PDB file of C-alpha atoms in Angstrom:
ATOM      1  CA  ALA A   1     -59.454  38.324  94.846  1.00 79.00           C
ATOM      2  CA  GLN A   2     -56.579  36.677  93.681  1.00 84.00           C
ATOM      3  CA  SER A   3     -54.344  37.410  90.699  1.00 90.00           C
ATOM      4  CA  VAL A   4     -51.245  36.032  89.309  1.00 94.00           C
ATOM      5  CA  THR A   5     -48.230  38.000  87.167  1.00 94.00           C
ATOM      6  CA  GLN A   6     -45.895  36.721  84.443  1.00 95.00           C
ATOM      7  CA  PRO A   7     -44.407  40.099  83.960  1.00 95.00           C
ATOM      8  CA  ASP A   8     -42.464  38.557  80.781  1.00 94.00           C
ATOM      9  CA  ILE A   9     -44.261  37.666  77.762  1.00 93.00           C
ATOM     10  CA  HIS A  10     -41.891  35.936  75.693  1.00 96.00           C
ATOM     11  CA  ILE A  11     -38.461  34.925  77.293  1.00 97.00           C
ATOM     12  CA  THR A  12     -35.224  33.261  74.276  1.00 97.00           C
ATOM     13  CA  VAL A  13     -32.803  31.214  75.946  1.00 97.00           C
ATOM     14  CA  SER A  14     -30.377  29.045  74.619  1.00 97.00           C
ATOM     15  CA  GLU A  15     -30.478  25.086  74.671  1.00 97.00           C
ATOM     16  CA  GLY A  16     -27.946  24.343  77.513  1.00 97.00           C
ATOM     17  CA  ALA A  17     -28.344  27.536  79.076  1.00 97.00           C
ATOM     18  CA  SER A  18     -30.436  28.568  82.464  1.00 97.00           C
ATOM     19  CA  LEU A  19     -33.595  29.236  83.257  1.00 97.00           C
ATOM     20  CA  GLU A  20     -35.531  31.447  85.483  1.00 97.00           C
ATOM     21  CA  LEU A  21     -39.493  32.002  84.526  1.00 98.00           C
ATOM     22  CA  ARG A  22     -41.106  35.081  86.873  1.00 98.00           C
ATOM     23  CA  CYS A  23     -44.108  35.089  88.748  1.00 97.00           C
ATOM     24  CA  ASN A  24     -45.499  36.879  91.219  1.00 96.00           C
ATOM     25  CA  TYR A  25     -49.164  36.169  92.718  1.00 94.00           C
ATOM     26  CA  SER A  26     -51.512  38.520  95.075  1.00 91.00           C
ATOM     27  CA  TYR A  27     -53.698  36.252  97.227  1.00 84.00           C
ATOM     28  CA  GLY A  28     -54.776  37.405 101.016  1.00 76.00           C
ATOM     29  CA  ALA A  29     -54.058  33.695 102.638  1.00 78.00           C
ATOM     30  CA  THR A  30     -51.391  31.043 102.096  1.00 76.00           C
ATOM     31  CA  PRO A  31     -51.899  30.359  98.454  1.00 83.00           C
ATOM     32  CA  TYR A  32     -51.726  27.034  96.666  1.00 90.00           C
ATOM     33  CA  LEU A  33     -49.084  27.618  93.607  1.00 93.00           C
ATOM     34  CA  PHE A  34     -48.563  25.746  90.057  1.00 95.00           C
ATOM     35  CA  TRP A  35     -47.010  25.660  87.170  1.00 97.00           C
ATOM     36  CA  TYR A  36     -47.966  24.357  84.197  1.00 96.00           C
ATOM     37  CA  VAL A  37     -46.738  24.262  80.728  1.00 96.00           C
ATOM     38  CA  GLN A  38     -48.721  24.022  77.274  1.00 94.00           C
ATOM     39  CA  SER A  39     -46.980  22.459  74.466  1.00 91.00           C
ATOM     40  CA  PRO A  40     -48.769  23.565  70.823  1.00 86.00           C
ATOM     41  CA  GLY A  41     -52.111  22.419  70.233  1.00 81.00           C
ATOM     42  CA  GLN A  42     -52.140  20.985  73.462  1.00 84.00           C
ATOM     43  CA  GLY A  43     -53.733  21.040  76.971  1.00 87.00           C
ATOM     44  CA  LEU A  44     -52.095  21.710  79.949  1.00 92.00           C
ATOM     45  CA  GLN A  45     -49.790  19.799  81.979  1.00 93.00           C
ATOM     46  CA  LEU A  46     -49.022  20.149  85.363  1.00 93.00           C
ATOM     47  CA  LEU A  47     -45.217  20.734  86.250  1.00 96.00           C
ATOM     48  CA  LEU A  48     -44.827  20.922  90.110  1.00 95.00           C
ATOM     49  CA  LYS A  49     -47.464  22.615  93.058  1.00 93.00           C
ATOM     50  CA  TYR A  50     -46.582  23.810  96.411  1.00 92.00           C
ATOM     51  CA  PHE A  51     -48.560  24.255  99.556  1.00 86.00           C
ATOM     52  CA  SER A  52     -46.693  24.040 102.419  1.00 85.00           C
ATOM     53  CA  GLY A  53     -43.959  22.743 103.483  1.00 86.00           C
ATOM     54  CA  ASP A  54     -40.275  22.962 102.247  1.00 88.00           C
ATOM     55  CA  THR A  55     -40.486  26.310  99.555  1.00 91.00           C
ATOM     56  CA  LEU A  56     -38.294  24.694  97.067  1.00 96.00           C
ATOM     57  CA  VAL A  57     -40.120  22.480  94.766  1.00 96.00           C
ATOM     58  CA  GLN A  58     -39.252  19.683  92.782  1.00 96.00           C
ATOM     59  CA  GLY A  59     -41.310  18.840  89.607  1.00 96.00           C
ATOM     60  CA  ILE A  60     -41.328  16.795  86.085  1.00 95.00           C
ATOM     61  CA  LYS A  61     -38.984  17.504  83.782  1.00 94.00           C
ATOM     62  CA  GLY A  62     -35.923  19.017  85.594  1.00 96.00           C
ATOM     63  CA  PHE A  63     -37.843  22.169  87.021  1.00 97.00           C
ATOM     64  CA  GLU A  64     -38.431  23.516  90.464  1.00 97.00           C
ATOM     65  CA  ALA A  65     -39.623  26.392  91.674  1.00 98.00           C
ATOM     66  CA  GLU A  66     -38.564  29.103  95.047  1.00 96.00           C
ATOM     67  CA  PHE A  67     -42.085  29.859  97.246  1.00 95.00           C
ATOM     68  CA  LYS A  68     -40.513  33.043  98.665  1.00 94.00           C
ATOM     69  CA  ARG A  69     -43.669  34.572 101.154  1.00 91.00           C
ATOM     70  CA  SER A  70     -42.035  38.052 101.678  1.00 91.00           C
ATOM     71  CA  GLN A  71     -41.931  38.802  97.966  1.00 93.00           C
ATOM     72  CA  SER A  72     -44.863  36.882  96.686  1.00 93.00           C
ATOM     73  CA  SER A  73     -43.377  34.890  94.174  1.00 95.00           C
ATOM     74  CA  PHE A  74     -43.001  31.461  92.506  1.00 97.00           C
ATOM     75  CA  ASN A  75     -40.169  31.292  89.916  1.00 98.00           C
ATOM     76  CA  LEU A  76     -40.029  28.667  88.017  1.00 98.00           C
ATOM     77  CA  ARG A  77     -35.696  27.339  87.042  1.00 98.00           C
ATOM     78  CA  LYS A  78     -34.655  24.918  85.167  1.00 98.00           C
ATOM     79  CA  PRO A  79     -30.349  24.740  85.381  1.00 97.00           C
ATOM     80  CA  SER A  80     -30.368  23.692  81.393  1.00 97.00           C
ATOM     81  CA  VAL A  81     -33.388  23.747  78.927  1.00 97.00           C
ATOM     82  CA  HIS A  82     -33.368  21.342  75.977  1.00 96.00           C
ATOM     83  CA  TRP A  83     -35.119  22.371  73.136  1.00 95.00           C
ATOM     84  CA  SER A  84     -38.171  20.471  74.073  1.00 95.00           C
ATOM     85  CA  ASP A  85     -38.827  22.888  76.387  1.00 96.00           C
ATOM     86  CA  ALA A  86     -39.809  24.935  73.856  1.00 96.00           C
ATOM     87  CA  ALA A  87     -43.701  25.811  75.024  1.00 97.00           C
ATOM     88  CA  GLU A  88     -46.140  28.437  77.088  1.00 96.00           C
ATOM     89  CA  TYR A  89     -45.195  28.121  80.782  1.00 97.00           C
ATOM     90  CA  PHE A  90     -48.399  29.355  83.158  1.00 96.00           C
ATOM     91  CA  CYS A  91     -47.872  30.137  86.672  1.00 96.00           C
ATOM     92  CA  ALA A  92     -51.349  29.742  88.722  1.00 94.00           C
ATOM     93  CA  VAL A  93     -52.818  30.103  91.923  1.00 92.00           C
ATOM     94  CA  GLY A  94     -55.441  28.025  93.484  1.00 88.00           C
ATOM     95  CA  THR A  95     -57.777  28.820  96.018  1.00 79.00           C
ATOM     96  CA  GLY A  96     -61.222  27.101  97.440  1.00 68.00           C
ATOM     97  CA  GLY A  97     -58.811  24.432  98.548  1.00 63.00           C
ATOM     98  CA  GLY A  98     -56.777  24.821  95.792  1.00 58.00           C
ATOM     99  CA  ASN A  99     -59.763  23.627  93.484  1.00 73.00           C
ATOM    100  CA  LYS A 100     -60.643  27.016  91.726  1.00 82.00           C
ATOM    101  CA  LEU A 101     -57.591  28.256  89.511  1.00 89.00           C
ATOM    102  CA  THR A 102     -56.535  31.787  88.868  1.00 90.00           C
ATOM    103  CA  PHE A 103     -53.685  31.875  85.844  1.00 93.00           C
ATOM    104  CA  GLY A 104     -51.297  34.293  84.491  1.00 94.00           C
ATOM    105  CA  THR A 105     -51.127  35.198  81.335  1.00 92.00           C
ATOM    106  CA  GLY A 106     -48.264  32.827  80.064  1.00 94.00           C
ATOM    107  CA  THR A 107     -44.721  33.020  79.347  1.00 96.00           C
ATOM    108  CA  GLN A 108     -44.052  31.932  75.690  1.00 96.00           C
ATOM    109  CA  LEU A 109     -40.677  30.133  75.849  1.00 97.00           C
ATOM    110  CA  LYS A 110     -38.134  29.823  72.703  1.00 97.00           C
ATOM    111  CA  VAL A 111     -35.009  27.952  72.955  1.00 97.00           C
ATOM    112  CA  GLU A 112     -32.289  28.741  70.350  1.00 96.00           C
ATOM    113  CA  LEU A 113     -29.926  25.929  69.205  1.00 91.00           C
TER     114      LEU A 113
ATOM    115  CA  ASP B   1     -57.073   6.000  81.631  1.00 64.00           C
ATOM    116  CA  ALA B   2     -57.581   8.117  78.492  1.00 80.00           C
ATOM    117  CA  GLY B   3     -57.593  11.269  80.183  1.00 92.00           C
ATOM    118  CA  VAL B   4     -59.867  13.966  79.394  1.00 95.00           C
ATOM    119  CA  ILE B   5     -61.860  13.483  76.225  1.00 96.00           C
ATOM    120  CA  GLN B   6     -63.346  16.634  74.191  1.00 97.00           C
ATOM    121  CA  SER B   7     -65.257  16.716  71.311  1.00 96.00           C
ATOM    122  CA  PRO B   8     -65.180  18.196  68.561  1.00 97.00           C
ATOM    123  CA  ARG B   9     -61.239  19.290  68.767  1.00 95.00           C
ATOM    124  CA  HIS B  10     -62.160  21.745  66.154  1.00 96.00           C
ATOM    125  CA  GLU B  11     -65.502  23.427  65.699  1.00 97.00           C
ATOM    126  CA  VAL B  12     -66.223  26.099  62.932  1.00 97.00           C
ATOM    127  CA  THR B  13     -69.522  27.967  62.778  1.00 97.00           C
ATOM    128  CA  GLU B  14     -71.426  30.795  61.468  1.00 97.00           C
ATOM    129  CA  MET B  15     -72.728  33.718  63.767  1.00 97.00           C
ATOM    130  CA  GLY B  16     -75.834  32.990  65.296  1.00 97.00           C
ATOM    131  CA  GLN B  17     -75.384  29.660  65.442  1.00 97.00           C
ATOM    132  CA  GLU B  18     -75.867  27.334  68.463  1.00 97.00           C
ATOM    133  CA  VAL B  19     -72.724  25.533  69.450  1.00 98.00           C
ATOM    134  CA  THR B  20     -71.830  22.465  71.307  1.00 98.00           C
ATOM    135  CA  LEU B  21     -68.579  21.510  73.307  1.00 98.00           C
ATOM    136  CA  ARG B  22     -68.594  18.535  74.582  1.00 98.00           C
ATOM    137  CA  CYS B  23     -66.312  16.952  77.778  1.00 98.00           C
ATOM    138  CA  LYS B  24     -66.034  13.790  79.099  1.00 98.00           C
ATOM    139  CA  PRO B  25     -63.735  13.774  82.795  1.00 97.00           C
ATOM    140  CA  ILE B  26     -61.585  11.185  84.092  1.00 96.00           C
ATOM    141  CA  SER B  27     -63.204   8.286  85.455  1.00 95.00           C
ATOM    142  CA  GLY B  28     -63.661   9.183  89.255  1.00 93.00           C
ATOM    143  CA  HIS B  29     -63.019  12.285  89.175  1.00 93.00           C
ATOM    144  CA  ASP B  30     -65.220  14.673  90.805  1.00 93.00           C
ATOM    145  CA  TYR B  31     -64.774  17.980  89.816  1.00 93.00           C
ATOM    146  CA  LEU B  32     -65.172  19.320  86.749  1.00 95.00           C
ATOM    147  CA  PHE B  33     -64.324  23.034  84.795  1.00 96.00           C
ATOM    148  CA  TRP B  34     -64.369  24.664  81.866  1.00 97.00           C
ATOM    149  CA  TYR B  35     -61.696  27.318  80.806  1.00 96.00           C
ATOM    150  CA  ARG B  36     -61.706  29.678  78.131  1.00 96.00           C
ATOM    151  CA  GLN B  37     -58.259  30.682  76.217  1.00 93.00           C
ATOM    152  CA  THR B  38     -58.128  33.687  74.113  1.00 91.00           C
ATOM    153  CA  MET B  39     -54.824  36.064  73.294  1.00 86.00           C
ATOM    154  CA  MET B  40     -57.104  38.870  75.031  1.00 85.00           C
ATOM    155  CA  ARG B  41     -58.091  37.409  78.189  1.00 87.00           C
ATOM    156  CA  GLY B  42     -55.289  34.679  78.242  1.00 88.00           C
ATOM    157  CA  LEU B  43     -56.844  31.258  80.559  1.00 91.00           C
ATOM    158  CA  GLU B  44     -60.164  32.425  82.344  1.00 92.00           C
ATOM    159  CA  LEU B  45     -62.246  30.070  84.455  1.00 93.00           C
ATOM    160  CA  LEU B  46     -65.959  29.485  82.958  1.00 95.00           C
ATOM    161  CA  ILE B  47     -67.781  27.424  85.970  1.00 95.00           C
ATOM    162  CA  TYR B  48     -67.370  24.012  87.629  1.00 94.00           C
ATOM    163  CA  PHE B  49     -69.114  21.575  89.104  1.00 95.00           C
ATOM    164  CA  ASN B  50     -68.783  19.338  91.761  1.00 93.00           C
ATOM    165  CA  ASN B  51     -70.554  16.258  92.256  1.00 94.00           C
ATOM    166  CA  ASN B  52     -72.411  17.057  88.985  1.00 95.00           C
ATOM    167  CA  VAL B  53     -73.369  20.251  90.986  1.00 95.00           C
ATOM    168  CA  PRO B  54     -72.356  23.660  89.482  1.00 95.00           C
ATOM    169  CA  ILE B  55     -70.572  25.195  92.180  1.00 92.00           C
ATOM    170  CA  ASP B  56     -68.836  28.600  90.433  1.00 91.00           C
ATOM    171  CA  ASP B  57     -70.226  30.668  87.427  1.00 93.00           C
ATOM    172  CA  SER B  58     -68.944  33.752  88.197  1.00 91.00           C
ATOM    173  CA  GLY B  59     -66.846  33.081  84.954  1.00 92.00           C
ATOM    174  CA  MET B  60     -69.663  32.904  82.394  1.00 95.00           C
ATOM    175  CA  PRO B  61     -69.738  35.873  80.502  1.00 88.00           C
ATOM    176  CA  GLU B  62     -73.196  35.699  79.486  1.00 87.00           C
ATOM    177  CA  ASP B  63     -76.442  34.326  79.124  1.00 91.00           C
ATOM    178  CA  ARG B  64     -75.603  33.352  75.939  1.00 96.00           C
ATOM    179  CA  PHE B  65     -73.351  30.746  77.723  1.00 97.00           C
ATOM    180  CA  SER B  66     -74.385  27.783  79.833  1.00 97.00           C
ATOM    181  CA  ALA B  67     -72.943  24.651  80.830  1.00 98.00           C
ATOM    182  CA  LYS B  68     -74.252  21.630  82.351  1.00 97.00           C
ATOM    183  CA  MET B  69     -73.531  18.132  83.529  1.00 97.00           C
ATOM    184  CA  PRO B  70     -76.238  15.549  83.471  1.00 97.00           C
ATOM    185  CA  ASN B  71     -73.872  12.492  85.172  1.00 95.00           C
ATOM    186  CA  ALA B  72     -70.895  12.260  86.362  1.00 95.00           C
ATOM    187  CA  SER B  73     -69.131  11.504  82.857  1.00 95.00           C
ATOM    188  CA  PHE B  74     -70.471  13.700  80.764  1.00 96.00           C
ATOM    189  CA  SER B  75     -70.430  17.806  80.583  1.00 98.00           C
ATOM    190  CA  THR B  76     -71.763  20.347  77.808  1.00 98.00           C
ATOM    191  CA  LEU B  77     -70.485  24.021  77.252  1.00 98.00           C
ATOM    192  CA  LYS B  78     -73.335  25.905  74.870  1.00 98.00           C
ATOM    193  CA  ILE B  79     -72.823  28.535  73.086  1.00 97.00           C
ATOM    194  CA  GLN B  80     -76.904  30.154  71.762  1.00 97.00           C
ATOM    195  CA  PRO B  81     -76.102  32.318  69.368  1.00 96.00           C
ATOM    196  CA  SER B  82     -72.647  32.352  68.792  1.00 97.00           C
ATOM    197  CA  GLU B  83     -70.956  35.106  67.848  1.00 96.00           C
ATOM    198  CA  PRO B  84     -67.463  35.719  66.389  1.00 96.00           C
ATOM    199  CA  ARG B  85     -65.854  37.320  70.119  1.00 95.00           C
ATOM    200  CA  ASP B  86     -66.743  33.955  71.243  1.00 96.00           C
ATOM    201  CA  SER B  87     -63.476  32.490  68.850  1.00 97.00           C
ATOM    202  CA  ALA B  88     -61.103  30.726  71.417  1.00 96.00           C
ATOM    203  CA  VAL B  89     -60.101  27.348  72.809  1.00 95.00           C
ATOM    204  CA  TYR B  90     -61.937  25.911  75.004  1.00 97.00           C
ATOM    205  CA  PHE B  91     -60.531  23.832  77.652  1.00 96.00           C
ATOM    206  CA  CYS B  92     -61.864  20.491  80.319  1.00 96.00           C
ATOM    207  CA  ALA B  93     -60.249  19.858  83.422  1.00 95.00           C
ATOM    208  CA  SER B  94     -61.494  17.120  85.806  1.00 94.00           C
ATOM    209  CA  THR B  95     -59.641  16.467  89.032  1.00 92.00           C
ATOM    210  CA  LEU B  96     -60.495  14.297  92.638  1.00 89.00           C
ATOM    211  CA  TRP B  97     -61.109  16.025  95.993  1.00 82.00           C
ATOM    212  CA  GLY B  98     -57.932  16.312  97.892  1.00 76.00           C
ATOM    213  CA  GLU B  99     -55.965  15.672  94.542  1.00 75.00           C
ATOM    214  CA  THR B 100     -55.781  20.149  93.403  1.00 73.00           C
ATOM    215  CA  GLU B 101     -53.997  19.258  89.883  1.00 84.00           C
ATOM    216  CA  GLN B 102     -56.085  19.443  87.391  1.00 90.00           C
ATOM    217  CA  PHE B 103     -56.124  17.244  84.747  1.00 92.00           C
ATOM    218  CA  PHE B 104     -56.427  19.557  81.222  1.00 93.00           C
ATOM    219  CA  GLY B 105     -58.470  18.303  78.073  1.00 94.00           C
ATOM    220  CA  PRO B 106     -57.117  19.001  74.425  1.00 93.00           C
ATOM    221  CA  GLY B 107     -59.428  21.891  74.177  1.00 95.00           C
ATOM    222  CA  THR B 108     -61.607  22.331  71.606  1.00 97.00           C
ATOM    223  CA  ARG B 109     -60.395  25.273  69.120  1.00 96.00           C
ATOM    224  CA  LEU B 110     -64.137  26.972  68.669  1.00 98.00           C
ATOM    225  CA  THR B 111     -63.919  29.903  64.947  1.00 97.00           C
ATOM    226  CA  VAL B 112     -67.916  31.755  64.878  1.00 97.00           C
ATOM    227  CA  LEU B 113     -67.280  33.656  61.714  1.00 96.00           C
TER     228      LEU B 113
END
């Protein structure tokens, strides 16, 4: 069965600093991979997704992620964090044509001004 | 489009009562998903529908939980009888075949006393 590990429960960065959130997945076939963001009291919003092709994918709000098959990783990055990026971030793997999502436990991002 | 609509946004009930959560997917979407989010277990897929037909209900925790989709624009998740451990945020999401991005509603925060 597929699984997703987000090893960092909480991360604190200073505004303007770079950010990398880690995600490792386990899945037997080529995965569909996603990063979602959840602001307090809100639903989840898709940041970016990977299905195939270029392993570096660009998303909204200046985020990018790189798929590394050899490491089973799909880490999320942003070169300069803004205070409004404080939220919870979820990595997910999609099966069944990408429709059935398995989420990681999430990483709570705090941004210090 | 108004996005995925869920009602109520907050529900407080007493143990043993019946609870019904409602979801209206984005018009034209043919997949609908119900998720539960708790601190202990994170985001879990409970059940999903395709063209109003339940496809996978393996995530439904117990027989006390049931979900229906009588038409393309409405779904319910019912808990009967409710228990304190059912307290969670329940999300509904929808998507279109081939789209893969799931669009989430704002969630229903359920508290069972």
